[in-house]
PDB file of C-alpha atoms and ligand atoms in Angstrom:
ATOM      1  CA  UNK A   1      41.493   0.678  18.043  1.00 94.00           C
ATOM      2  CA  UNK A   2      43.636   0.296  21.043  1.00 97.00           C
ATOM      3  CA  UNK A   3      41.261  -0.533  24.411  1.00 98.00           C
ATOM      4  CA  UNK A   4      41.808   0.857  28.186  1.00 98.00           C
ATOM      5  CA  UNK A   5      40.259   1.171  30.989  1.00 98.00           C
ATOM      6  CA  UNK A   6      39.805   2.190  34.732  1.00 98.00           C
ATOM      7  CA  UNK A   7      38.981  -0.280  37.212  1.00 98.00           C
ATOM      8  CA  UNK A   8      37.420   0.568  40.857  1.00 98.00           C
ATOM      9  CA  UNK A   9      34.146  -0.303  42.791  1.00 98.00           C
ATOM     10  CA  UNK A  10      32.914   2.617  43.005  1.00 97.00           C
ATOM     11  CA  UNK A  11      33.604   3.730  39.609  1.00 97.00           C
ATOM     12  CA  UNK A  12      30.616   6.081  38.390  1.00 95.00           C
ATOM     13  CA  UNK A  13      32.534   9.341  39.564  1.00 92.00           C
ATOM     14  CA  UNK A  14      35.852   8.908  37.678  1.00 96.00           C
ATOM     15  CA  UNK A  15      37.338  11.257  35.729  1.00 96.00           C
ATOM     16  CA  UNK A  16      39.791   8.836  34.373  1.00 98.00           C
ATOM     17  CA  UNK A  17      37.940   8.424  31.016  1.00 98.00           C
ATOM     18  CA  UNK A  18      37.762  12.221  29.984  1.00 97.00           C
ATOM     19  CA  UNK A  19      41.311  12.608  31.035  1.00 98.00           C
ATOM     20  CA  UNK A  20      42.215  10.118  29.106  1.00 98.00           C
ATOM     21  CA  UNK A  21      40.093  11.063  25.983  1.00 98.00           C
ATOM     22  CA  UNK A  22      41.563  14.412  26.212  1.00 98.00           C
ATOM     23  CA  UNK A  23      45.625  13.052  26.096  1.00 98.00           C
ATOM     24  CA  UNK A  24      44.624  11.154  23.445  1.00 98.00           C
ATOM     25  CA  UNK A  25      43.030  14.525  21.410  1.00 98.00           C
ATOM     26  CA  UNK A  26      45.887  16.652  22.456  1.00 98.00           C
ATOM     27  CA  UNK A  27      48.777  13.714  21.167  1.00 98.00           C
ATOM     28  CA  UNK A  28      46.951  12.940  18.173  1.00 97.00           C
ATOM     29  CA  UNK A  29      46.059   9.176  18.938  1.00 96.00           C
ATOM     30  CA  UNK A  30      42.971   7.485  18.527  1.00 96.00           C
ATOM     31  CA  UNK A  31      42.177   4.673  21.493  1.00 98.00           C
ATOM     32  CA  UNK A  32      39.130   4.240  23.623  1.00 98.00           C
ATOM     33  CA  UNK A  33      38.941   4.405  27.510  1.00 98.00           C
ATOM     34  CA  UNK A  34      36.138   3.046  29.603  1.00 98.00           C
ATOM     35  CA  UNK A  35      35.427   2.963  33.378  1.00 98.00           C
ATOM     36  CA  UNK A  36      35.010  -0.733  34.629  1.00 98.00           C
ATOM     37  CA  UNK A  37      32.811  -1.486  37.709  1.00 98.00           C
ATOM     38  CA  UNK A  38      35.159  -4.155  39.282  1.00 98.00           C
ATOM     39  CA  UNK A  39      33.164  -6.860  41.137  1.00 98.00           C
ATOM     40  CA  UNK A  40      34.671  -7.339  44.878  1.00 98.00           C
ATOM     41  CA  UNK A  41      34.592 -11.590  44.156  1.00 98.00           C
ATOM     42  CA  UNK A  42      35.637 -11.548  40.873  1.00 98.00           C
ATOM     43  CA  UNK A  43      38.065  -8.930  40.464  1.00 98.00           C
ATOM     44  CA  UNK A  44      40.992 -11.307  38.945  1.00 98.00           C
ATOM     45  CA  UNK A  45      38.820 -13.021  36.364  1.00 98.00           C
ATOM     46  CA  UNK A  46      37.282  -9.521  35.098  1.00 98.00           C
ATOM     47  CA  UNK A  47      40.909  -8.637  34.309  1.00 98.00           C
ATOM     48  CA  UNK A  48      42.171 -11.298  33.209  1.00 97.00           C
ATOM     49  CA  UNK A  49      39.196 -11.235  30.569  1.00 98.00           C
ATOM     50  CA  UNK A  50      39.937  -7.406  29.366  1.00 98.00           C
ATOM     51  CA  UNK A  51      43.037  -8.420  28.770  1.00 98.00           C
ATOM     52  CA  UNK A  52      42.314 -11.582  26.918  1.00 97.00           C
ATOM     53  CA  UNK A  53      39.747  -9.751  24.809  1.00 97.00           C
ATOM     54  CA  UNK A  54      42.603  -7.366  23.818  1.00 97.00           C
ATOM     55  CA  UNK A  55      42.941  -4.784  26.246  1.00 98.00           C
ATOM     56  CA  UNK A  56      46.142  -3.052  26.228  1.00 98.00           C
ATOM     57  CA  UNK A  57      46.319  -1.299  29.552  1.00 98.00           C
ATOM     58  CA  UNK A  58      44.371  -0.254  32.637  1.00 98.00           C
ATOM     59  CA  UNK A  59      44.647   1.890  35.461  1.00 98.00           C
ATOM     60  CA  UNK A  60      43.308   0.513  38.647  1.00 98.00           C
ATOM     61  CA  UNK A  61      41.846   2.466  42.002  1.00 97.00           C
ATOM     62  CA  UNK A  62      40.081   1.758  45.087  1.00 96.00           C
ATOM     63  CA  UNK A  63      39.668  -0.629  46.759  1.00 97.00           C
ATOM     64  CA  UNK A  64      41.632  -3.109  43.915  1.00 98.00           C
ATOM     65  CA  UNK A  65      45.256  -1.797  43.947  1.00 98.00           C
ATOM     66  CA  UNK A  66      47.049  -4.580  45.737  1.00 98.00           C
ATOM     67  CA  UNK A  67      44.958  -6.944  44.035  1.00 98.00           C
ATOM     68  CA  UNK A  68      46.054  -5.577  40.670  1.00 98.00           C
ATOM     69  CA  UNK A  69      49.553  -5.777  42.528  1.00 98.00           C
ATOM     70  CA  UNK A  70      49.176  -9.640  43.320  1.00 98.00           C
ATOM     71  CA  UNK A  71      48.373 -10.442  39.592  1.00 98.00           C
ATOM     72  CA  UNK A  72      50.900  -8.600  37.423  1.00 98.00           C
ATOM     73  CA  UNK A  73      54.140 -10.533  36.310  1.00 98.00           C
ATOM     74  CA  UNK A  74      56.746  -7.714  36.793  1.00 98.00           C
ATOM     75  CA  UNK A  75      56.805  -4.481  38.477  1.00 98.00           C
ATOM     76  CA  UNK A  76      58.578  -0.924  38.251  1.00 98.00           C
ATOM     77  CA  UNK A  77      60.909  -0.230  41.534  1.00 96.00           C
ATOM     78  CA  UNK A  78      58.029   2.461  42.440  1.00 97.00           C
ATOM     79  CA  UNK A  79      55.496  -0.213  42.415  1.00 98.00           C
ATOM     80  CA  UNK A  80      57.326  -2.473  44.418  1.00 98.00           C
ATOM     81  CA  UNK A  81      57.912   0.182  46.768  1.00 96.00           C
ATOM     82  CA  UNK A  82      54.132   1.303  47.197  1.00 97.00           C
ATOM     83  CA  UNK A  83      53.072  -2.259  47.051  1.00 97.00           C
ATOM     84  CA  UNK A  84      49.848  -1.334  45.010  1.00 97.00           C
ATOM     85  CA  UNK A  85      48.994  -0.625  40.954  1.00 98.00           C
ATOM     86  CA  UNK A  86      47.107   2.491  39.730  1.00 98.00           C
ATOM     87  CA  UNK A  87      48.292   0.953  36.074  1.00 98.00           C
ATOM     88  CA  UNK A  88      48.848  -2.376  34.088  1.00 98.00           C
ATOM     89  CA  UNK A  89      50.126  -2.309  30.555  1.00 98.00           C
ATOM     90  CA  UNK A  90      50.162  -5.663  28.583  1.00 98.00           C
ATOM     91  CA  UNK A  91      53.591  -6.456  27.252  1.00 98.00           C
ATOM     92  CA  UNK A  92      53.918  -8.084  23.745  1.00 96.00           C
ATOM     93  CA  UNK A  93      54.129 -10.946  25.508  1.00 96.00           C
ATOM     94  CA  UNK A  94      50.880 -11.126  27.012  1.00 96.00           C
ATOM     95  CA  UNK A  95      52.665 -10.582  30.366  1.00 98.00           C
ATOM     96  CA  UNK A  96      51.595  -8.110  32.576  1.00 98.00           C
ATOM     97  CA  UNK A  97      53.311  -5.279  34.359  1.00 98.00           C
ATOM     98  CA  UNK A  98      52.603  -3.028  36.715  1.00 98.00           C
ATOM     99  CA  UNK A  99      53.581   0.816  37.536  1.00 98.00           C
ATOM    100  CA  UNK A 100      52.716   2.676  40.340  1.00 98.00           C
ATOM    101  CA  UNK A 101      52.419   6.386  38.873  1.00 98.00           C
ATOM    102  CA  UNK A 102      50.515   8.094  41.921  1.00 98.00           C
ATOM    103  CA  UNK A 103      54.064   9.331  43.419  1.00 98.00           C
ATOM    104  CA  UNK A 104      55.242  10.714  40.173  1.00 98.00           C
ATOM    105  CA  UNK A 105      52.081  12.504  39.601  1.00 98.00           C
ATOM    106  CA  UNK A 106      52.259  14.456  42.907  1.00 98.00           C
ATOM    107  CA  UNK A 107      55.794  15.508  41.974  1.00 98.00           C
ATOM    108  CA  UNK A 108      54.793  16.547  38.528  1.00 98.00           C
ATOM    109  CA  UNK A 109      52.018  18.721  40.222  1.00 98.00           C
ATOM    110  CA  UNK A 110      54.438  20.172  43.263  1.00 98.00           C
ATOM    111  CA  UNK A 111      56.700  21.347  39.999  1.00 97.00           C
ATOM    112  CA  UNK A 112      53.974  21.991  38.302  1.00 96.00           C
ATOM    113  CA  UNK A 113      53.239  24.882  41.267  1.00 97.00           C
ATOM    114  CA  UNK A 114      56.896  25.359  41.958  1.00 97.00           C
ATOM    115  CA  UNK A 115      56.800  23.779  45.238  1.00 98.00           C
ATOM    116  CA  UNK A 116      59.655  21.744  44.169  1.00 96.00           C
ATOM    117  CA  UNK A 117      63.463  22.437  45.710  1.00 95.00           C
ATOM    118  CA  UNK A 118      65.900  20.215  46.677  1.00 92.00           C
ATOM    119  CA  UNK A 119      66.236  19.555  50.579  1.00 96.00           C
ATOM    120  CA  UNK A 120      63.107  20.582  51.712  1.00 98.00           C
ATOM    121  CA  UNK A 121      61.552  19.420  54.818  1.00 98.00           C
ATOM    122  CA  UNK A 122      58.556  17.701  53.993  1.00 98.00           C
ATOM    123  CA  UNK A 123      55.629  15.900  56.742  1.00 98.00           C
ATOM    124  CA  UNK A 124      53.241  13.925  55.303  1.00 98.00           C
ATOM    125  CA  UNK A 125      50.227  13.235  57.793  1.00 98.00           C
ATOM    126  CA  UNK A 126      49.451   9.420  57.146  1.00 98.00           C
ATOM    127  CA  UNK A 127      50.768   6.318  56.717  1.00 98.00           C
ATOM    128  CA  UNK A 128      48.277   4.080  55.153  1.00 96.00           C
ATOM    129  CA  UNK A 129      48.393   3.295  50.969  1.00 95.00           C
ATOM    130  CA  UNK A 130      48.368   6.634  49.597  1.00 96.00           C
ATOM    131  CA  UNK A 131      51.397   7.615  51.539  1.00 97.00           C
ATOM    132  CA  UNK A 132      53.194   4.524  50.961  1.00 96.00           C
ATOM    133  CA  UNK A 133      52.265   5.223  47.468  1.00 95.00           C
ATOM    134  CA  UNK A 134      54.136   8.668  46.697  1.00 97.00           C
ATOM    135  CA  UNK A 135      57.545   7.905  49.411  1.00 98.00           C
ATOM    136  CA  UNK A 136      59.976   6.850  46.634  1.00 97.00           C
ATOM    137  CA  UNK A 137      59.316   9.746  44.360  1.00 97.00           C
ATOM    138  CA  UNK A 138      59.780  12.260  46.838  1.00 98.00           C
ATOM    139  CA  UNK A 139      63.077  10.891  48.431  1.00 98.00           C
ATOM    140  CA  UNK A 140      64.403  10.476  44.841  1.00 97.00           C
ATOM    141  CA  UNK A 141      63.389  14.319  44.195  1.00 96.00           C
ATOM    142  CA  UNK A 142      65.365  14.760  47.203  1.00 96.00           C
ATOM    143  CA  UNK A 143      62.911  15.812  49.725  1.00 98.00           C
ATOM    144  CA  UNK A 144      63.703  15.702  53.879  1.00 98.00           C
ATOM    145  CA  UNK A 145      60.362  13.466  54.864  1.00 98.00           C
ATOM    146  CA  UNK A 146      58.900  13.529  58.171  1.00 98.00           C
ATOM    147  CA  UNK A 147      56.227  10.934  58.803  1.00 98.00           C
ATOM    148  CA  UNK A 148      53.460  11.455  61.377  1.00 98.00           C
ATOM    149  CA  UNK A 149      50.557   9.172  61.723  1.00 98.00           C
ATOM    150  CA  UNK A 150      47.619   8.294  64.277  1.00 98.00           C
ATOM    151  CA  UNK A 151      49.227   5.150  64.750  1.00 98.00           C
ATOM    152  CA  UNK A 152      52.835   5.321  65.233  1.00 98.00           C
ATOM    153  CA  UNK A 153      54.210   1.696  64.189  1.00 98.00           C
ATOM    154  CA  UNK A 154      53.001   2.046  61.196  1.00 98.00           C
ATOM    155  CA  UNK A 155      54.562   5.107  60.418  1.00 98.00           C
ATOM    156  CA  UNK A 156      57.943   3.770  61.699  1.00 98.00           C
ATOM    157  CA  UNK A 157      57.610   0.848  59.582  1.00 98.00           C
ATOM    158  CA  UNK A 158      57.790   3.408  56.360  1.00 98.00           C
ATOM    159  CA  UNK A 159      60.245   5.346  57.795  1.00 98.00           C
ATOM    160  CA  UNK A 160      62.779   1.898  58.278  1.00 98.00           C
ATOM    161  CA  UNK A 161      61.587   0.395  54.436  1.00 97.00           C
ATOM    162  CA  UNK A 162      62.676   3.640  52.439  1.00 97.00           C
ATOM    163  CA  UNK A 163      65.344   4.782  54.917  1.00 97.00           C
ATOM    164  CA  UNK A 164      67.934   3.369  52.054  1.00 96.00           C
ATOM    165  CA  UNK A 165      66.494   5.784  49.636  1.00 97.00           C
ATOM    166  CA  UNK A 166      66.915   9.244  51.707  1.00 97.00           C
ATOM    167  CA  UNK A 167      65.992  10.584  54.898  1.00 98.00           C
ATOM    168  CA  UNK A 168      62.932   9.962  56.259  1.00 98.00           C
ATOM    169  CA  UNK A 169      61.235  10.083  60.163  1.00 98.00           C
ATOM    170  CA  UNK A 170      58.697   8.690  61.781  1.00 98.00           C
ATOM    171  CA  UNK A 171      56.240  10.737  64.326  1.00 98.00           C
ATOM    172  CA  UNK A 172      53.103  10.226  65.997  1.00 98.00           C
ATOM    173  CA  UNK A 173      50.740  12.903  65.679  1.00 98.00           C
ATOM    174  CA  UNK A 174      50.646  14.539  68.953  1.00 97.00           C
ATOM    175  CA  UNK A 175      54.451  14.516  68.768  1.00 97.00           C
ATOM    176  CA  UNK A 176      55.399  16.023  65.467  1.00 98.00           C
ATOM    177  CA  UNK A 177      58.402  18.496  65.959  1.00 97.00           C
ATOM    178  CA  UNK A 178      57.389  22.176  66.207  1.00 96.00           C
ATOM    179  CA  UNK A 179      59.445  23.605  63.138  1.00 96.00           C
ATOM    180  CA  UNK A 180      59.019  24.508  60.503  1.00 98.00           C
ATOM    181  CA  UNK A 181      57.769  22.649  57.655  1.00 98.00           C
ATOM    182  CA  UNK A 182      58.236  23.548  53.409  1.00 98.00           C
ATOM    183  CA  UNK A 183      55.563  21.604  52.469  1.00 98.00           C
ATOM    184  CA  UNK A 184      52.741  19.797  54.583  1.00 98.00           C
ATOM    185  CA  UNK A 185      50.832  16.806  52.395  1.00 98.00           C
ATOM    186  CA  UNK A 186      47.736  15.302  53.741  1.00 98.00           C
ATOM    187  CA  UNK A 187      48.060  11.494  52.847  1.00 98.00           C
ATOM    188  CA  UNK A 188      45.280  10.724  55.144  1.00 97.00           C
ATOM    189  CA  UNK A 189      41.992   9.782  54.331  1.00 94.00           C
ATOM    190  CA  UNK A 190      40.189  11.976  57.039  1.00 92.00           C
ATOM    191  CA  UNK A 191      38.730  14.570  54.367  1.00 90.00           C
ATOM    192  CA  UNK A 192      36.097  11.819  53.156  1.00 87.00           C
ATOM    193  CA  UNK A 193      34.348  12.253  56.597  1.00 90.00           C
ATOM    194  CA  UNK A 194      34.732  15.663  56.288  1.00 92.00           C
ATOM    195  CA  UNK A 195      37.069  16.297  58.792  1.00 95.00           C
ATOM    196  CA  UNK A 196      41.027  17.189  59.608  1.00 96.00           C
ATOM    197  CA  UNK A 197      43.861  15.382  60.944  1.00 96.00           C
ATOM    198  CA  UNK A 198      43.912  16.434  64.858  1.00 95.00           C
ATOM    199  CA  UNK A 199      47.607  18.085  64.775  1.00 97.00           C
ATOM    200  CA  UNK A 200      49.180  21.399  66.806  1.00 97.00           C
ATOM    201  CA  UNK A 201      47.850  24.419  64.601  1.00 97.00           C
ATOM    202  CA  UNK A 202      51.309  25.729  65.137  1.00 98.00           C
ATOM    203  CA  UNK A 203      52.765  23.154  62.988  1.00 98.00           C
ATOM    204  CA  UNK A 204      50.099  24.067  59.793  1.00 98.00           C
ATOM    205  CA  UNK A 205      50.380  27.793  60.096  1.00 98.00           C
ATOM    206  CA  UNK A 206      54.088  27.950  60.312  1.00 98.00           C
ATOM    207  CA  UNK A 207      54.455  25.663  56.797  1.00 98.00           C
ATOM    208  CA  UNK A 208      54.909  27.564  53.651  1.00 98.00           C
ATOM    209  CA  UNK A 209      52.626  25.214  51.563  1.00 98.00           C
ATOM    210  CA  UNK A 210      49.862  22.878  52.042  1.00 98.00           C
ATOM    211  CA  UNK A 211      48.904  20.070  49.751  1.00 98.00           C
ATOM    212  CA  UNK A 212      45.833  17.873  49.878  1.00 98.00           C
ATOM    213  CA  UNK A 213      45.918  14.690  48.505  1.00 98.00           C
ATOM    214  CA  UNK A 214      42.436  14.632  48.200  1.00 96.00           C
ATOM    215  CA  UNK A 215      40.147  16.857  45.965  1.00 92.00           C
ATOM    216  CA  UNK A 216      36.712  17.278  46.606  1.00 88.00           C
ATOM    217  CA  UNK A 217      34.157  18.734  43.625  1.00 83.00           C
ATOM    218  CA  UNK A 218      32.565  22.317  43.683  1.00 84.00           C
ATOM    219  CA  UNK A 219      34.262  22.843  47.327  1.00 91.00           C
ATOM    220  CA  UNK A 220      37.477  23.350  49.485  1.00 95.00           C
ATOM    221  CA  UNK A 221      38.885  20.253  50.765  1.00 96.00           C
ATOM    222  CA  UNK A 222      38.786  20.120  54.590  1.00 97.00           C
ATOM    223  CA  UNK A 223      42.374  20.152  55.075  1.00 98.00           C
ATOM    224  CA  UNK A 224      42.352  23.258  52.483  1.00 98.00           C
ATOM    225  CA  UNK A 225      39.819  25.084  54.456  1.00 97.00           C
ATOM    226  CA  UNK A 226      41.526  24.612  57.655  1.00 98.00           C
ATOM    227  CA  UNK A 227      44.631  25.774  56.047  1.00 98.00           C
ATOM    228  CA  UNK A 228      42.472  29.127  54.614  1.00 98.00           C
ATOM    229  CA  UNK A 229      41.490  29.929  58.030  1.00 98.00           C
ATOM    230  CA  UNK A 230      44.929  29.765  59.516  1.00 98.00           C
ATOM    231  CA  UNK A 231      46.475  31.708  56.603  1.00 98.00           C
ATOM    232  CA  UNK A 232      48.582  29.657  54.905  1.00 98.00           C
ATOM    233  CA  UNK A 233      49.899  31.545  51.552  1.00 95.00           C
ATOM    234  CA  UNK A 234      49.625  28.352  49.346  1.00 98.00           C
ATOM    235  CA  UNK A 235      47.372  25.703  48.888  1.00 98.00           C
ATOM    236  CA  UNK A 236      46.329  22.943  46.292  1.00 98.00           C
ATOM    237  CA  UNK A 237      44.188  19.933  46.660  1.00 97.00           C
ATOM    238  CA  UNK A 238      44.922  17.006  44.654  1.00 97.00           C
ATOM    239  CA  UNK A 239      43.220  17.503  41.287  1.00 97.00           C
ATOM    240  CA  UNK A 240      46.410  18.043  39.953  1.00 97.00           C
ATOM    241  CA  UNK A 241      48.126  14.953  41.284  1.00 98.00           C
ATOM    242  CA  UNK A 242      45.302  13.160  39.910  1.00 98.00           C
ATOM    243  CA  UNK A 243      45.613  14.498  36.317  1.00 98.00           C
ATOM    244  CA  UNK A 244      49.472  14.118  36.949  1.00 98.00           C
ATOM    245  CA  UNK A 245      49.030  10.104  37.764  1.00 98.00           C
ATOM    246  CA  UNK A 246      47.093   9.681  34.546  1.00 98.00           C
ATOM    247  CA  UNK A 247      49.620  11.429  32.193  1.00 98.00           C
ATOM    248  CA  UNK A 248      52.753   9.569  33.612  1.00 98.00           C
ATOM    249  CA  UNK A 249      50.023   5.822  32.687  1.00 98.00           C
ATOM    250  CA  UNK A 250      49.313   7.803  29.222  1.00 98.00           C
ATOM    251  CA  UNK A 251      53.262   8.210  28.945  1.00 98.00           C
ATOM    252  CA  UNK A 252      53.648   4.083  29.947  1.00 98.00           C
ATOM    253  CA  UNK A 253      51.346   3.087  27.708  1.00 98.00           C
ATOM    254  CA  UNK A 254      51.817   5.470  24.152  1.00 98.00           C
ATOM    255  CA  UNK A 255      55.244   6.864  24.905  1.00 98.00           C
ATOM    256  CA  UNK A 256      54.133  10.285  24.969  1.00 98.00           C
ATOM    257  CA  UNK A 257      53.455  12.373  27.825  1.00 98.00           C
ATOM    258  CA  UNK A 258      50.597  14.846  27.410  1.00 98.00           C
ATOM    259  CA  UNK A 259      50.585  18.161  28.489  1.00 97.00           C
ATOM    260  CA  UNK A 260      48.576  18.572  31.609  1.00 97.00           C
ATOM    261  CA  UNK A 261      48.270  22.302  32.444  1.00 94.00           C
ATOM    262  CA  UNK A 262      45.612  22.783  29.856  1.00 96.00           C
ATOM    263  CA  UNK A 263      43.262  20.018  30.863  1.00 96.00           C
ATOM    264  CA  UNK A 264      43.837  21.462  35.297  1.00 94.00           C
ATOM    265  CA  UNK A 265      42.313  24.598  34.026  1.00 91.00           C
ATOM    266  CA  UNK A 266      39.359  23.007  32.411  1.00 91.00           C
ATOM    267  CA  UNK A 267      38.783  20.809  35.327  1.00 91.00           C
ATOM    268  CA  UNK A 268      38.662  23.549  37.486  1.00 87.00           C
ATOM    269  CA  UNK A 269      35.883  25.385  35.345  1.00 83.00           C
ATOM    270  CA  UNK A 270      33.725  22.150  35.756  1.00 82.00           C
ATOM    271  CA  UNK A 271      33.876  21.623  39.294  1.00 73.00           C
TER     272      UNK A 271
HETATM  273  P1  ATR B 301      44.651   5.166  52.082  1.00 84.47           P
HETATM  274  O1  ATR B 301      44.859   4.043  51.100  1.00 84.47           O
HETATM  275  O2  ATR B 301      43.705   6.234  51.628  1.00 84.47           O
HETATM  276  O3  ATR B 301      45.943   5.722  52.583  1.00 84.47           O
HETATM  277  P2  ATR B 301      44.443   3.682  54.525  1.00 84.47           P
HETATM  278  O4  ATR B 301      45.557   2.797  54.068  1.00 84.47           O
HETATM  279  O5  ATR B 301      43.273   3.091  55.217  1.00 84.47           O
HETATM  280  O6  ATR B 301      43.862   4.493  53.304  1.00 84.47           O
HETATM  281  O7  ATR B 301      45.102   4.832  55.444  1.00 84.47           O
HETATM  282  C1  ATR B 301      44.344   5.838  56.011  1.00 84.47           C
HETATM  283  C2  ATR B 301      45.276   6.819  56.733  1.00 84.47           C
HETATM  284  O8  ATR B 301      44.463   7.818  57.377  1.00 84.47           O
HETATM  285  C3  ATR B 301      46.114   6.174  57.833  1.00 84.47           C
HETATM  286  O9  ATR B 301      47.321   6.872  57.974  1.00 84.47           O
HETATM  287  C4  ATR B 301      45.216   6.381  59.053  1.00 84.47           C
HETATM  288  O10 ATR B 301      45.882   6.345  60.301  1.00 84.47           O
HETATM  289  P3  ATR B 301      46.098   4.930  61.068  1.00 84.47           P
HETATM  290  O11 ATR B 301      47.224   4.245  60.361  1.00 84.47           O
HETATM  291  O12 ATR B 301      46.433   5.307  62.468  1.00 84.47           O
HETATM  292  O13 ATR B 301      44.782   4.188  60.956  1.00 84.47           O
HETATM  293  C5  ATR B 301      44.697   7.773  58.782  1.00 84.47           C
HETATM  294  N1  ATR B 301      43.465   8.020  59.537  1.00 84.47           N
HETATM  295  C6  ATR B 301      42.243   7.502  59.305  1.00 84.47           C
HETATM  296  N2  ATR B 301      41.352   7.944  60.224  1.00 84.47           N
HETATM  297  C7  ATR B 301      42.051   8.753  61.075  1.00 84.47           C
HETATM  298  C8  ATR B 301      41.717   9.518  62.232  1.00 84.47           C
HETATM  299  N3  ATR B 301      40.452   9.558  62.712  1.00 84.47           N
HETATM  300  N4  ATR B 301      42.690  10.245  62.832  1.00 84.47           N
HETATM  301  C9  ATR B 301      43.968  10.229  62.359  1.00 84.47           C
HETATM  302  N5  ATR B 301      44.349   9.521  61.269  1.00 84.47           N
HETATM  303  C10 ATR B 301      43.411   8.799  60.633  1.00 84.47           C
END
C-alpha cells in the first residue's frame, strides 16, 4: 500500500490524516497517511528515512517548510516563488520534488465561495511565509494585490520579487490607502495570540469580503470576529484553504483531484 505522511513539530492537532483518508474513500484508492512528529535536529535524516523506507509523498508544515525546501531536487515555479514546501512527492527516480500548494488552495476556496473575479483589488495584511506562500496564485488569477505589513521592507521586498507576474504594492500598515478593497486576506499570524492586525477600521468595513487565513476550532477567528462586529457581509476563515492545499497534494501525488465541498461541510459539523 502506497505510504504518506504529514510532517510538523507540533503535529498532534492535524487534520491532514482524515483529509487525506477521506480523498482517498471518495477516489476509490487505498493508501495510508500518518502524522510525523518531526524532530527540530534531525529533521533531514527523518525524511530522508520515510522516503528510503518507501514513502511516496509528504506534506510538510510548521516550522519545517524551508527545510523541506532546502532538501528537494526540483521544484514547481510556485514553490520557488514561496520559497517553502507544504508537499514532496518521490519521483521514479528516487528524486525528490517539491510543490508549494498553499496558494492554489486559497484560490480553490475564494472560487469555491465565488469571491473570485478578474481585476479585483486585493490587500493582504502580512508579509511573512504564508503570504509569500499564496502571491503567485493570486497574480496568475489576475488579482490587483496590495501589500501592507508591520514592517514595511519586507513588504516591499514582495512587492519588487513578483512585480513581473502582475501588479502588486507595498504599504505599511498605518498607511494603507483608504479605498476600497474586494477582498481583505489576513496572512498574518496575529490570530494565534488572539488578537487583530492594528489597521484603520475604515479600510475593513468598506471591503466586500474578508478572508482569514487562519481557522481556529469551535470559535470565530479574531480577524472574523472583528469583521462581524463591523458588518462585513462575507466572511470565511481558512478551513477551506486548508482542505483546498491538501486536495491540490492529493491531485500531485494520485492524479486525481478530490472533491472538497463535501468533506468543508463535515469539518464544520466537528468543530
Ligand atoms: P508566517 O509564516 O505565519 O507568515 P512569519 O513569517 O513569522 O509567519 O510572518 C508573520 C507575519 O505576521 C508578518 O507579516 C509579521 O509582520 P512583520 O514582518 O512586521 O514581523 C506579522 N505580525 C506578527 N506580529 C505582528 C504584530 N504584532 N503586528 C503586526 N503584524 C504582525
Amino acid at each position: 500500500m502506497d505510504h504518506y505522511a504529514v510532517w510538523g513539530n507540533p503535529i498532534a492537532q492535524s487534520k491532514s490524516p482524515q483529509i487525506h483518508q477521506f480523498f482517498a474513500q471518495q477516489t476509490g484508492q487505498t493508501l495510508s497517511y500518518s502524522a510525523q512528529l518531526g524532530d527540530l535536529d534531525q529533521f533531514e535524516q527523518q525524511l530522508q528515512d520515510f522516503f528510503a523506507q518507501g514513502g511516496k509523498g509528504c506534506n510538510i508544515t510548521a516550522p519545517f517548510k524551508e527545510r523541506a525546501f532546502a532538501l528537494a531536487h526540483s521544484h514547481s515555479e510556485r514553490c520557488l516563488t514561496a520559497e517553502a514546501c507544504n508537499t514532496l512527492k518521490r519521483l521514479d527516480n528516487g528524486q525528490l520534488y517539491a510543490d508549494n500548494t498553499d496558494g492554489a488552495g486559497l484560490v480553490s476556496d475564494l472560487q469555491r465561495l465565488n469571491w473570485l473575479k478578474p481585476q479585483q483589488k486585493i490587500l493582504i495584511l502580512g508579509a511573512g511565509g504564508a503570504s509569500k506562500g499564496v502571491l503567485l496564485p493570486l497574480l496568475q488569477a489576475q488579482q490587483h494585490i496590495s501589500i501592507a505589513n508591520r514592517t514595511l521592507e519586507k513588504a516591499q521586498q514582495l512587492a519588487e520579487k513578483f512585480a513581473h507576474y502582475g501588479q502588486i504594492k507595498a504599504y505599511d500598515l498605518a498607511h494603507i490607502p483608504l479605498q476600497h478593497f474586494d477582498l481583505i486576506i489576513n496572512a498574518t499570524s496575529l490570530g494565534l495570540q488572539g488578537q487583530v492586525v492594528d489597521i484603520d477600521e475604515e479600510i475593513l468595513k468598506n471591503a466586500t469580503a474578508l478572508y482569514d487565513m487562519q481557522y481556529a476550532k469551535q470559535q470565530d477567528t479574531p480577524f472574523i470576529q472583528r469583521g462581524k462586529q463591523l458588518g462585513v457581509g462575507q466572511l470565511s476563515d481558512g478551513l477551506g484553504m486548508l482542505i483546498g492545499q491538501a486536495a491540490h497534494a492529493f491531485a500531485l501525488w494520485r492524479g486525481v483531484m478530490p472533491d472538497t465541498t463535501p468533506l468543508l461541510g463535515l469539518l464544520k459539523e466537528e468543530r
